[in-house]
XYZ file of C-alpha atoms in Angstrom:
767
model
C -48.592 -54.588 106.627
C -48.544 -53.878 102.881
C -51.358 -51.497 101.890
C -54.186 -52.805 99.706
C -55.037 -50.847 96.558
C -58.402 -50.946 94.840
C -59.490 -50.145 91.307
C -63.224 -49.704 91.911
C -65.652 -49.387 94.781
C -69.155 -50.802 94.654
C -72.476 -49.083 95.180
C -75.247 -50.884 97.023
C -77.749 -52.807 94.941
C -80.835 -51.116 96.359
C -79.319 -47.762 97.337
C -76.398 -45.419 96.813
C -74.795 -46.626 100.040
C -71.384 -48.165 99.372
C -70.580 -51.845 99.852
C -67.696 -52.909 102.198
C -64.096 -52.749 100.956
C -63.660 -56.511 100.907
C -66.130 -56.514 97.979
C -64.190 -53.886 95.993
C -62.120 -54.747 92.932
C -58.408 -55.203 93.591
C -56.269 -52.904 91.447
C -53.614 -55.431 90.408
C -56.355 -57.892 89.377
C -58.117 -55.249 87.282
C -54.902 -54.183 85.533
C -53.918 -57.757 84.716
C -57.345 -58.754 83.437
C -57.724 -55.611 81.300
C -54.227 -56.165 79.866
C -55.052 -59.768 78.928
C -58.380 -58.777 77.345
C -56.783 -55.887 75.451
C -54.095 -58.209 74.079
C -56.814 -60.665 73.018
C -58.637 -57.909 71.144
C -55.379 -56.794 69.499
C -54.685 -60.304 68.210
C -58.165 -60.398 66.677
C -57.602 -57.043 64.954
C -54.070 -57.684 63.658
C -53.506 -61.450 63.969
C -50.078 -61.290 62.295
C -48.651 -58.372 64.287
C -47.343 -59.658 67.627
C -45.986 -56.249 68.649
C -49.477 -54.757 68.532
C -50.693 -57.326 71.060
C -47.734 -56.428 73.292
C -48.586 -52.738 72.920
C -52.203 -53.439 73.887
C -51.038 -55.406 76.945
C -48.815 -52.494 77.957
C -51.738 -50.044 77.720
C -53.902 -52.375 79.816
C -51.261 -52.751 82.533
C -50.648 -49.004 82.744
C -54.088 -47.466 82.279
C -54.967 -47.276 86.003
C -51.567 -47.336 87.769
C -52.267 -43.804 88.995
C -54.735 -45.434 91.363
C -51.772 -46.709 93.410
C -51.514 -43.192 94.848
C -52.729 -42.606 98.425
C -54.775 -39.621 97.278
C -56.793 -41.717 94.848
C -57.511 -44.424 97.442
C -58.804 -41.718 99.803
C -60.961 -40.437 96.956
C -62.322 -43.946 96.412
C -63.208 -44.162 100.105
C -64.899 -40.746 99.819
C -62.447 -39.290 102.314
C -61.601 -36.409 99.977
C -63.033 -34.576 96.981
C -61.920 -35.274 93.434
C -59.527 -32.918 91.700
C -55.995 -32.574 90.402
C -54.527 -34.692 93.233
C -56.841 -37.625 92.502
C -56.300 -37.841 88.729
C -54.953 -41.245 87.703
C -54.749 -41.706 83.903
C -51.910 -39.195 83.458
C -49.416 -41.342 85.409
C -49.860 -44.432 83.268
C -49.562 -42.186 80.223
C -46.309 -40.739 81.600
C -44.815 -44.169 82.199
C -45.805 -45.237 78.681
C -43.969 -42.238 77.247
C -40.914 -41.950 79.496
C -40.078 -45.624 80.045
C -41.678 -47.427 77.092
C -41.307 -44.691 74.452
C -44.797 -45.406 73.149
C -46.711 -42.386 71.913
C -49.666 -44.622 70.996
C -49.999 -46.012 74.528
C -49.556 -42.501 75.951
C -52.526 -41.223 73.925
C -54.693 -44.257 74.718
C -54.007 -44.358 78.469
C -54.275 -40.593 78.991
C -57.648 -40.524 77.213
C -59.342 -43.682 78.448
C -61.774 -41.536 80.505
C -61.267 -37.980 79.260
C -61.020 -38.881 75.570
C -58.128 -38.603 73.141
C -56.190 -35.338 73.486
C -54.644 -33.081 70.896
C -50.876 -33.620 70.682
C -49.840 -30.328 72.316
C -52.313 -30.788 75.166
C -51.050 -34.327 75.776
C -47.456 -33.113 75.905
C -48.412 -30.425 78.429
C -50.362 -32.967 80.463
C -47.473 -35.413 80.967
C -44.595 -32.926 80.971
C -46.130 -29.984 82.793
C -45.872 -29.058 86.454
C -49.565 -29.549 87.172
C -49.228 -33.290 87.831
C -45.440 -33.573 88.348
C -45.642 -36.930 86.547
C -41.937 -37.875 86.365
C -41.405 -37.623 90.137
C -44.699 -39.207 91.161
C -44.189 -42.246 88.915
C -41.270 -43.296 91.126
C -43.533 -43.294 94.188
C -46.257 -45.176 92.295
C -43.829 -47.904 91.219
C -43.019 -48.641 94.865
C -46.553 -50.018 95.193
C -47.052 -51.438 91.698
C -47.341 -55.188 91.166
C -44.089 -56.841 90.057
C -45.523 -58.036 86.723
C -46.158 -54.405 85.756
C -42.686 -53.226 86.698
C -41.127 -56.198 84.901
C -42.954 -55.597 81.596
C -40.175 -54.320 79.324
C -41.927 -53.579 76.026
C -40.631 -50.594 74.065
C -42.328 -49.329 70.931
C -40.147 -49.430 67.822
C -40.327 -45.995 66.236
C -40.351 -45.685 62.464
C -37.903 -43.557 60.492
C -40.698 -42.815 58.025
C -42.306 -39.502 59.021
C -44.252 -38.990 55.798
C -47.851 -37.809 55.953
C -49.032 -41.260 54.849
C -47.081 -42.912 57.697
C -48.556 -40.463 60.189
C -52.088 -41.262 58.932
C -51.407 -44.972 59.443
C -50.119 -44.344 62.960
C -53.137 -42.162 63.746
C -55.461 -45.072 62.955
C -53.311 -47.411 65.063
C -53.646 -45.008 68.024
C -57.410 -44.979 67.543
C -57.555 -48.787 67.424
C -55.453 -49.074 70.583
C -57.604 -46.487 72.345
C -60.779 -48.305 71.296
C -59.746 -51.745 72.491
C -58.357 -50.357 75.778
C -61.613 -48.535 76.538
C -63.665 -51.616 75.665
C -61.481 -53.969 77.728
C -61.607 -51.593 80.712
C -65.403 -51.127 80.598
C -66.086 -54.822 80.012
C -63.892 -55.909 82.911
C -65.441 -53.344 85.251
C -68.961 -54.302 84.185
C -68.304 -58.028 84.628
C -66.798 -57.524 88.079
C -69.713 -55.342 89.220
C -72.370 -57.701 87.870
C -70.731 -60.719 89.497
C -70.610 -58.954 92.847
C -74.252 -57.977 92.558
C -75.787 -60.988 90.817
C -73.413 -63.888 91.475
C -70.126 -65.259 90.202
C -71.707 -66.930 87.172
C -72.724 -63.657 85.469
C -71.295 -63.266 81.977
C -72.119 -60.810 79.215
C -73.766 -62.790 76.453
C -71.628 -63.109 73.324
C -73.302 -64.506 70.205
C -70.815 -66.310 67.931
C -70.696 -65.329 64.263
C -71.647 -68.372 62.174
C -71.825 -67.223 58.544
C -72.559 -70.718 57.224
C -75.809 -71.085 59.192
C -76.757 -67.445 58.547
C -76.266 -68.000 54.814
C -78.589 -70.969 54.942
C -81.290 -68.884 56.640
C -80.849 -66.154 54.042
C -81.172 -68.590 51.144
C -84.363 -69.995 52.645
C -85.774 -66.470 52.852
C -84.732 -65.759 49.270
C -86.612 -68.878 48.119
C -89.774 -67.715 49.928
C -89.591 -64.228 48.405
C -88.959 -65.641 44.956
C -92.024 -67.868 45.227
C -94.252 -64.889 46.066
C -92.875 -62.466 43.433
C -95.618 -62.110 40.820
C -93.616 -60.467 38.041
C -91.645 -63.284 36.365
C -89.063 -60.979 34.772
C -88.271 -59.241 38.088
C -88.071 -62.619 39.829
C -85.521 -63.887 37.311
C -83.406 -60.728 37.508
C -83.374 -60.702 41.336
C -82.407 -64.382 41.466
C -79.583 -63.722 39.010
C -78.248 -60.855 41.130
C -78.469 -63.019 44.244
C -76.504 -65.887 42.675
C -73.847 -63.513 41.368
C -73.408 -62.007 44.846
C -72.981 -65.475 46.356
C -70.369 -66.512 43.796
C -68.369 -63.288 43.960
C -68.481 -63.278 47.754
C -66.891 -66.714 47.840
C -64.320 -66.183 45.093
C -63.165 -62.569 45.488
C -60.153 -61.437 47.534
C -60.797 -58.800 50.175
C -61.126 -55.236 48.900
C -63.568 -52.589 47.690
C -66.734 -53.655 45.861
C -69.732 -51.908 44.312
C -73.215 -53.319 43.840
C -74.942 -51.190 41.192
C -78.555 -52.330 40.979
C -81.723 -50.312 40.172
C -84.234 -49.727 42.947
C -86.333 -52.819 43.504
C -83.510 -55.112 42.359
C -83.142 -56.787 45.767
C -79.961 -55.061 47.040
C -80.808 -55.560 50.725
C -80.657 -59.352 50.647
C -78.182 -59.668 47.769
C -75.560 -57.491 49.471
C -75.966 -59.524 52.667
C -75.532 -62.712 50.619
C -72.214 -61.375 49.308
C -71.115 -60.250 52.786
C -71.851 -63.559 54.509
C -70.213 -65.612 51.740
C -67.194 -63.280 51.812
C -66.962 -63.421 55.621
C -67.093 -67.226 55.557
C -64.402 -67.375 52.888
C -62.005 -65.006 54.704
C -62.816 -65.947 58.312
C -64.120 -62.473 59.179
C -65.851 -61.524 62.435
C -69.099 -59.751 61.539
C -71.134 -57.827 58.961
C -71.838 -54.117 59.502
C -74.598 -52.510 57.441
C -74.349 -48.703 57.259
C -77.569 -46.932 56.289
C -78.204 -43.188 55.833
C -81.820 -42.848 56.975
C -83.553 -44.095 60.107
C -86.607 -45.013 58.031
C -84.529 -47.633 56.185
C -82.718 -48.810 59.298
C -85.993 -49.698 61.009
C -87.207 -51.590 57.965
C -83.940 -53.428 57.185
C -83.121 -54.275 60.796
C -86.575 -55.812 61.207
C -86.116 -57.839 58.029
C -82.710 -59.096 59.204
C -84.112 -59.958 62.654
C -86.947 -61.927 61.052
C -84.454 -63.870 58.914
C -81.507 -64.395 61.284
C -83.125 -64.134 64.733
C -82.977 -61.078 66.987
C -79.986 -62.491 68.913
C -77.827 -62.079 65.788
C -78.809 -58.522 64.858
C -78.119 -55.182 66.557
C -80.001 -52.074 65.434
C -77.898 -49.109 66.561
C -78.628 -45.548 65.588
C -79.302 -42.986 68.298
C -76.232 -41.489 69.950
C -76.571 -40.724 73.651
C -74.590 -37.651 74.674
C -72.015 -38.347 77.407
C -70.347 -35.251 78.880
C -66.551 -35.412 78.777
C -64.244 -34.039 81.474
C -60.470 -33.824 81.744
C -60.780 -34.686 85.452
C -60.740 -38.477 85.873
C -63.851 -39.912 87.541
C -63.569 -42.486 90.321
C -64.679 -45.032 87.753
C -66.515 -45.185 84.451
C -70.010 -43.729 84.498
C -72.871 -46.227 84.444
C -73.932 -44.946 81.025
C -70.413 -45.557 79.619
C -70.541 -49.222 80.586
C -73.898 -49.539 78.814
C -72.592 -48.106 75.533
C -72.451 -50.275 72.439
C -69.276 -52.058 71.341
C -70.759 -53.921 68.334
C -69.798 -57.384 69.618
C -72.578 -59.085 67.639
C -72.688 -60.916 64.261
C -74.738 -58.348 62.290
C -74.778 -54.623 63.113
C -77.243 -52.295 61.381
C -76.250 -48.693 62.016
C -76.368 -45.193 60.566
C -73.809 -43.277 58.543
C -73.607 -40.818 61.441
C -72.732 -43.544 63.961
C -70.235 -45.287 61.692
C -68.374 -42.232 60.391
C -68.180 -40.472 63.739
C -66.846 -43.683 65.296
C -63.915 -43.453 62.862
C -63.075 -39.881 63.874
C -64.322 -39.542 67.454
C -62.109 -38.678 70.434
C -64.831 -39.816 72.844
C -64.331 -43.121 74.721
C -68.020 -44.016 74.409
C -68.076 -43.414 70.636
C -64.647 -44.896 69.852
C -65.197 -48.003 71.987
C -66.671 -49.939 69.073
C -64.016 -48.988 66.489
C -61.837 -52.078 67.045
C -64.806 -54.330 66.257
C -64.964 -52.898 62.721
C -61.634 -54.624 61.982
C -61.813 -58.011 60.208
C -65.378 -57.480 59.001
C -67.477 -56.766 55.921
C -68.991 -53.268 55.820
C -71.964 -52.630 53.524
C -72.668 -48.982 52.698
C -76.313 -48.944 51.631
C -77.301 -45.928 49.506
C -73.627 -44.967 49.341
C -74.431 -41.835 47.337
C -75.569 -40.222 50.602
C -72.095 -40.285 52.192
C -71.302 -36.711 53.307
C -69.404 -34.928 50.559
C -67.649 -32.594 53.023
C -65.940 -35.629 54.657
C -65.073 -37.709 51.589
C -61.326 -36.970 51.576
C -60.575 -38.127 55.134
C -63.246 -40.838 55.017
C -61.908 -42.579 51.901
C -58.380 -42.371 53.326
C -59.478 -44.137 56.537
C -61.504 -46.753 54.628
C -58.454 -47.573 52.500
C -56.299 -48.070 55.629
C -58.981 -50.288 57.192
C -58.975 -52.347 54.010
C -55.186 -52.506 53.640
C -54.199 -53.271 57.229
C -57.237 -54.218 59.311
C -58.918 -56.813 57.116
C -62.087 -54.901 56.200
C -63.920 -55.386 52.907
C -66.352 -52.686 51.781
C -69.451 -52.991 49.595
C -70.845 -49.766 48.105
C -74.532 -50.289 47.228
C -76.719 -47.915 45.260
C -79.047 -47.501 42.324
C -77.326 -44.145 41.752
C -73.678 -45.139 42.199
C -71.411 -42.118 42.818
C -68.019 -41.728 41.157
C -65.462 -41.653 43.977
C -62.857 -41.194 41.289
C -59.414 -39.813 42.093
C -59.272 -36.149 41.005
C -57.543 -32.946 42.067
C -60.470 -32.271 44.427
C -60.657 -35.863 45.710
C -57.055 -36.993 46.120
C -58.062 -40.117 48.039
C -60.551 -41.173 45.390
C -60.287 -44.537 43.700
C -58.150 -45.322 40.680
C -59.443 -47.433 37.796
C -60.252 -51.046 38.757
C -59.732 -50.408 42.485
C -63.453 -51.086 43.029
C -64.798 -54.420 41.772
C -68.376 -54.370 40.440
C -70.467 -57.280 41.755
C -73.633 -56.845 39.687
C -73.873 -58.661 36.363
C -73.900 -56.031 33.556
C -75.525 -53.015 35.316
C -76.372 -51.336 31.969
C -78.572 -54.257 30.959
C -80.099 -54.496 34.458
C -81.249 -50.876 34.310
C -82.967 -51.310 30.971
C -84.583 -54.578 32.086
C -85.823 -53.129 35.379
C -87.294 -49.909 33.983
C -90.664 -49.480 35.712
C -91.392 -45.722 35.538
C -91.627 -42.838 33.119
C -90.574 -39.320 34.117
C -92.336 -36.048 33.506
C -90.340 -32.914 34.304
C -92.448 -29.779 34.606
C -91.149 -26.539 33.101
C -88.688 -24.740 35.370
C -90.617 -21.457 35.054
C -93.859 -23.167 36.094
C -93.993 -22.860 39.877
C -96.653 -24.938 41.637
C -98.472 -23.590 44.687
C -99.551 -26.047 47.396
C -103.058 -25.714 45.978
C -101.697 -26.807 42.561
C -99.952 -29.810 44.096
C -103.093 -30.702 46.037
C -105.271 -30.635 42.912
C -102.812 -32.900 41.074
C -102.570 -35.348 43.988
C -106.286 -35.806 44.676
C -106.858 -36.892 41.063
C -105.174 -40.137 42.122
C -106.439 -42.644 44.657
C -102.945 -43.522 45.880
C -100.062 -41.074 45.568
C -96.813 -40.069 47.268
C -95.376 -36.528 47.307
C -91.806 -35.935 48.535
C -90.688 -32.432 49.505
C -87.395 -30.903 50.582
C -88.279 -29.364 53.947
C -90.442 -30.278 56.935
C -92.144 -26.915 56.743
C -93.188 -27.596 53.146
C -94.512 -31.052 54.043
C -96.592 -29.617 56.874
C -98.019 -26.809 54.705
C -99.003 -29.292 51.978
C -100.589 -31.541 54.615
C -102.791 -28.646 55.764
C -103.713 -27.790 52.153
C -104.668 -31.317 51.121
C -106.763 -31.939 54.226
C -108.599 -28.671 53.623
C -109.344 -29.670 50.002
C -110.661 -33.072 51.005
C -112.803 -31.913 53.954
C -115.957 -31.689 51.824
C -115.583 -35.263 50.550
C -114.385 -37.046 53.677
C -115.079 -36.965 57.384
C -112.314 -36.003 59.787
C -111.824 -39.638 60.841
C -111.618 -40.779 57.192
C -108.970 -38.130 56.530
C -106.979 -39.361 59.524
C -106.964 -42.821 57.928
C -106.232 -41.653 54.360
C -103.837 -38.683 54.562
C -100.367 -39.334 55.951
C -97.482 -37.087 56.927
C -93.976 -38.442 57.590
C -90.961 -36.526 58.888
C -87.973 -36.848 61.196
C -89.903 -34.986 63.906
C -91.421 -38.435 64.558
C -89.425 -41.075 66.424
C -88.445 -44.224 64.465
C -91.116 -46.437 66.064
C -93.821 -43.877 65.272
C -92.693 -43.538 61.651
C -92.509 -47.283 61.141
C -96.029 -47.739 62.539
C -97.338 -45.189 60.044
C -95.420 -46.749 57.147
C -96.903 -50.163 57.979
C -100.433 -48.682 57.879
C -99.602 -47.055 54.525
C -98.432 -50.419 53.138
C -101.682 -52.064 54.232
C -103.785 -49.397 52.500
C -101.738 -49.717 49.314
C -102.319 -53.482 49.260
C -106.059 -53.180 49.826
C -106.559 -50.370 47.287
C -107.853 -47.865 49.844
C -107.269 -44.121 49.351
C -103.766 -43.196 50.454
C -102.236 -39.726 50.089
C -98.762 -39.509 51.603
C -96.678 -36.363 52.114
C -93.102 -36.866 53.246
C -89.668 -35.344 53.476
C -86.658 -37.137 51.939
C -86.625 -39.819 54.657
C -88.853 -42.099 52.553
C -87.063 -41.792 49.234
C -84.124 -44.201 49.636
C -84.589 -47.860 50.396
C -88.057 -47.850 51.985
C -89.946 -50.848 50.634
C -93.144 -49.101 49.579
C -94.899 -49.096 46.195
C -97.093 -46.282 44.759
C -98.509 -45.982 41.231
C -97.715 -42.223 41.157
C -94.951 -40.176 42.808
C -94.554 -36.391 42.823
C -91.054 -35.117 43.659
C -90.102 -31.503 44.324
C -87.003 -30.490 42.360
C -83.933 -31.681 44.254
C -80.613 -33.500 43.785
C -80.554 -35.920 40.845
C -79.926 -38.992 43.013
C -82.823 -38.003 45.288
C -85.183 -37.769 42.323
C -84.191 -41.219 41.076
C -84.386 -42.706 44.581
C -87.887 -41.247 44.914
C -88.809 -43.003 41.672
C -87.844 -46.244 43.387
C -91.046 -45.895 45.456
C -93.099 -46.078 42.228
C -94.232 -49.340 40.564
C -91.507 -51.056 42.577
C -92.802 -54.572 41.909
C -93.749 -53.894 38.259
C -97.390 -54.867 38.867
C -99.160 -51.897 37.254
C -101.359 -52.752 34.241
C -103.400 -50.680 31.802
C -107.112 -51.090 30.976
C -106.240 -54.025 28.716
C -104.334 -55.840 31.446
C -100.941 -55.153 29.884
C -97.969 -53.979 32.017
C -97.587 -50.217 32.182
C -95.038 -47.841 33.680
C -95.543 -45.860 36.862
C -95.618 -42.045 36.785
C -92.941 -39.846 38.382
C -93.566 -36.094 38.160
C -90.774 -33.640 38.996
C -92.071 -30.158 39.779
C -90.847 -26.818 41.097
C -92.726 -25.641 44.197
C -93.478 -21.934 44.575
C -91.741 -22.221 47.934
C -88.314 -23.039 46.525
C -86.728 -23.513 49.947
C -83.951 -26.108 50.146
C -81.744 -27.479 52.912
C -78.507 -25.447 52.774
C -75.062 -26.581 51.649
C -74.485 -29.622 49.465
C -78.223 -30.290 48.985
C -78.744 -26.871 47.428
C -75.575 -27.155 45.301
C -76.593 -30.603 44.050
C -80.071 -29.354 43.141
C -78.586 -26.565 41.019
C -76.346 -29.055 39.176
C -79.264 -31.418 38.576
C -80.881 -29.172 35.990
C -78.080 -29.919 33.501
C -78.338 -33.695 34.030
C -82.116 -34.124 34.128
C -82.333 -36.200 30.951
C -85.578 -38.204 31.119
C -84.375 -40.550 28.359
C -81.436 -41.671 30.543
C -82.766 -41.348 34.114
C -84.376 -44.796 34.273
C -82.008 -46.680 31.971
C -78.406 -45.429 32.154
C -76.316 -45.738 35.351
C -73.445 -43.780 33.726
C -75.543 -40.622 34.090
C -74.992 -40.660 37.854
C -71.225 -40.959 37.582
C -71.195 -37.885 35.345
C -73.384 -36.015 37.834
C -71.321 -36.964 40.918
C -68.016 -36.242 39.175
C -69.207 -32.687 38.540
C -70.621 -32.370 42.077
C -67.349 -33.397 43.724
C -65.457 -30.838 41.643
C -67.521 -27.883 42.882
C -67.981 -28.811 46.554
C -65.440 -29.192 49.392
C -64.480 -32.799 50.171
C -62.745 -31.930 53.445
C -63.375 -29.431 56.237
C -63.124 -25.950 54.811
C -63.377 -22.822 56.910
C -61.403 -19.596 56.809
C -58.537 -19.685 59.306
C -58.806 -23.448 59.917
C -56.845 -26.424 58.672
C -58.402 -29.462 57.015
C -59.258 -32.675 58.846
C -56.410 -34.404 57.017
C -53.950 -31.804 58.302
C -55.151 -32.225 61.901
C -55.033 -36.010 61.598
C -51.382 -35.864 60.556
C -50.659 -33.665 63.604
C -52.474 -36.115 65.959
C -54.977 -33.461 67.029
C -57.778 -35.852 67.909
C -60.140 -33.385 69.538
C -59.912 -30.951 66.654
C -60.677 -33.785 64.241
C -63.606 -34.846 66.431
C -65.141 -31.371 66.305
C -64.586 -31.033 62.543
C -65.623 -34.493 61.293
C -69.350 -34.187 61.912
C -71.788 -35.765 59.472
C -74.474 -33.344 60.602
C -72.815 -29.957 60.829
C -75.414 -28.531 63.195
C -75.007 -29.489 66.834
C -77.882 -31.743 67.899
C -79.056 -33.526 71.037
C -80.953 -36.800 71.301
C -84.168 -36.808 73.351
C -86.546 -39.625 74.292
C -90.183 -39.016 73.336
C -93.263 -40.503 75.041
C -94.506 -42.732 72.232
C -95.681 -46.342 72.504
C -93.665 -48.582 74.825
C -91.260 -45.755 75.681
C -93.551 -44.635 78.510
C -93.311 -48.034 80.236
C -89.526 -48.279 79.702
C -89.024 -44.799 81.168
C -91.201 -45.615 84.188
C -89.347 -48.894 84.839
C -85.902 -47.291 84.645
C -86.927 -44.444 86.939
C -88.544 -46.761 89.445
C -85.561 -49.132 89.635
C -82.958 -46.336 89.336
C -80.884 -48.740 87.226
C -80.319 -49.549 83.551
C -78.098 -51.554 81.243
C -77.198 -51.896 77.584
C -80.542 -53.522 76.729
C -82.453 -50.543 78.136
C -80.452 -48.119 75.976
C -81.111 -50.333 72.949
C -84.853 -50.396 73.674
C -85.044 -46.607 73.952
C -83.373 -46.001 70.564
C -86.644 -46.479 68.715
C -88.206 -43.645 70.702
C -85.534 -40.973 70.211
C -85.559 -37.786 68.113
C -82.685 -35.382 67.386
C -83.192 -31.699 68.157
C -81.045 -28.864 66.875
C -79.089 -27.030 69.591
C -77.889 -23.427 69.611
C -79.286 -19.911 69.904
C -83.086 -19.759 69.352
C -83.030 -23.486 68.522
C -85.782 -26.069 69.015
C -83.815 -27.490 71.940
C -83.696 -24.094 73.658
C -87.442 -23.616 73.117
C -88.206 -27.071 74.546
C -85.668 -27.023 77.386
C -88.306 -26.535 80.091
C -90.204 -29.553 78.728
C -87.192 -31.872 79.104
C -86.208 -33.811 82.231
C -83.279 -36.237 82.666
C -84.137 -39.936 82.754
C -82.143 -40.459 85.973
C -80.566 -37.231 87.264
C -76.740 -37.361 87.521
C -76.592 -40.968 86.255
C -78.542 -41.178 83.003
C -78.888 -37.641 81.713
C -80.802 -38.548 78.556
C -83.517 -35.856 78.190
C -87.122 -37.072 78.180
C -89.723 -34.899 76.457
C -92.969 -33.977 78.178
C -95.934 -35.703 76.487
C -97.613 -32.338 75.812
C -94.952 -31.612 73.203
C -95.258 -34.859 71.238
C -98.268 -34.981 68.943
C -99.590 -38.504 68.463
C -103.164 -37.549 67.519
C -102.285 -35.888 64.195
C -98.896 -37.624 63.965
C -96.696 -34.540 63.754
C -94.314 -35.903 66.374
C -92.292 -33.277 68.267
C -94.016 -29.890 68.194
C -92.472 -26.518 68.997
C -94.943 -23.681 69.435
C -97.607 -25.872 67.809
C -95.448 -26.619 64.739
C -92.939 -29.373 63.882
C -89.301 -28.440 64.648
C -87.114 -26.681 62.108
C -85.627 -28.819 59.364
C -82.867 -31.211 60.405
C -80.728 -33.423 58.217
C -82.514 -36.773 58.377
């Protein structure tokens, strides 16, 4: 009798006891279904490239053929331990290379569990003696389904070995890897769920309907317009909105900028452009990339309210999944729950988006193929990491040229990604199309603040800042470091103790930082908004997380000396709606005061460099009225800072990309240079979600989504916050869902400091 080969076993629904073999997934069925799904994804990515769909089908057919080995089937039945003899991905990779001459499929298949390899490691893997791939493939093919053996695709190699051609091929490998991983995990998930919950189970897919979404957006715009009290601002916002609609419909795909002052309505206007553009070009989704979690929470909520929660995914916190070169029996439960961005509107962070482009990890790269044929909005584009600009702009250009992606760069302080000797992949003249109608005029029309810059030799103590702040009933102060924010919080509470009770201070003095989880921060911001509307005392001390995009409106803002764009973004939290009036009822400007704290501490690297450059560009006559000032500032900044990985003895990211060293690129292309880990904190509904997951010993994608709002990043490394808190962290589900959960004793809800280490907020992290 012919032996039966299985792809996956099945755990019991209520226990870890295995289900009988007749309920396991047949290997030939899994390979065929993954191949068909991979080919479907490939056609959606590159609809006019038939060979890519054939390549994707090949990868799907080969990815698990190593499971035809007797050793793997014994491993599946738990008759032997895992190890070198039970590895499976390497054999499909070998067949892809030796018989189909496809380097792309070799990379994708070899890494579909372990992650993409570096080129030399891949060569050693398939050619070395450890796995004896060439000889064992012959044995495997004796058991392989006929349709796999009969598939005759061979990749056509190009004679062009230029660096540009190698960059293009590197992206193609990444796309193939992404769609293979997604097809494999989706097929496995669907099979498991149908076995456990019935044959009708299907992962819910929400279709992208830009026409109906546009209608909902226009209805929301009409409501907002009706409630805007300042007639001039209402007219300007409506004009921007109409321009975005028209240009979205009439423009070819490409790169676009939306240069609008803070308070000009970029959030909805950019979405108007994106939806109109997607409808015109038959694109698949809109992806909004945002730098700060504080904006993501706000914008994602606004989009959910407009379009319905079924159309919007808020995705920010990255769950760490350990990677091993030894193939597991099957994908980990957490892998199958990872996001793939198969939803109409994705709201994500710069960290998530950029690391998806450069990651070697299956869980991270899984969603890459769903970026193709979409509109990507970079909100607050000036915050893109300078140290990654060279490789990032190169990848964005390839996504635009080949994979049908249009990009919208939004900012009040638009950077100059101009091609220079230090930014070789910068844009040439007219490569970016401006959407906004006459930005110069917009800036003058939307001026709502006046700047005061204190003398550079006049250093303010926290007592000085406190005395200035308490002269105002409602005021915001933005500082550069968490430590500074906490010290000023202590100082201002001490000064106000004689005038207010402790409970009144708790209601009037606010502290915001990234030591708080997103849900906690958003709750505090909503209370702040209510106090601003009702005229109650409101003194807010924050780090930079509040300065860009947060829809909040103070009459006075104090800003510690920092990067020029940060100062101007901070000013966007002042007189945002233009409603301030003087004693005669006439409109007046808000006040923005830039000062130098006695504690001149700054986040290291680009932030410090940018602050030093700012001094030469801090022209108060141009700050609120001339967008060209920011292009001058960014042009200088990009000339004096690295725009690619730069370390003695190491190559650049671009060099490693051209050599197909995916793991080296992964380790180098980090938005946040410090190694961090994501932990769940016991705030709000998180406690109930944690208890439910632990009680049921099961979880899915929706559980991971729900927990995002209750996650905080901690710095790892020697003497780090993570090391200090290690004993206070326990895994959510040991061995299955190793997301660390923080003990409630180390999360301060009473005074709203968030995570505390030795009774203080953690050291400063990039927000």
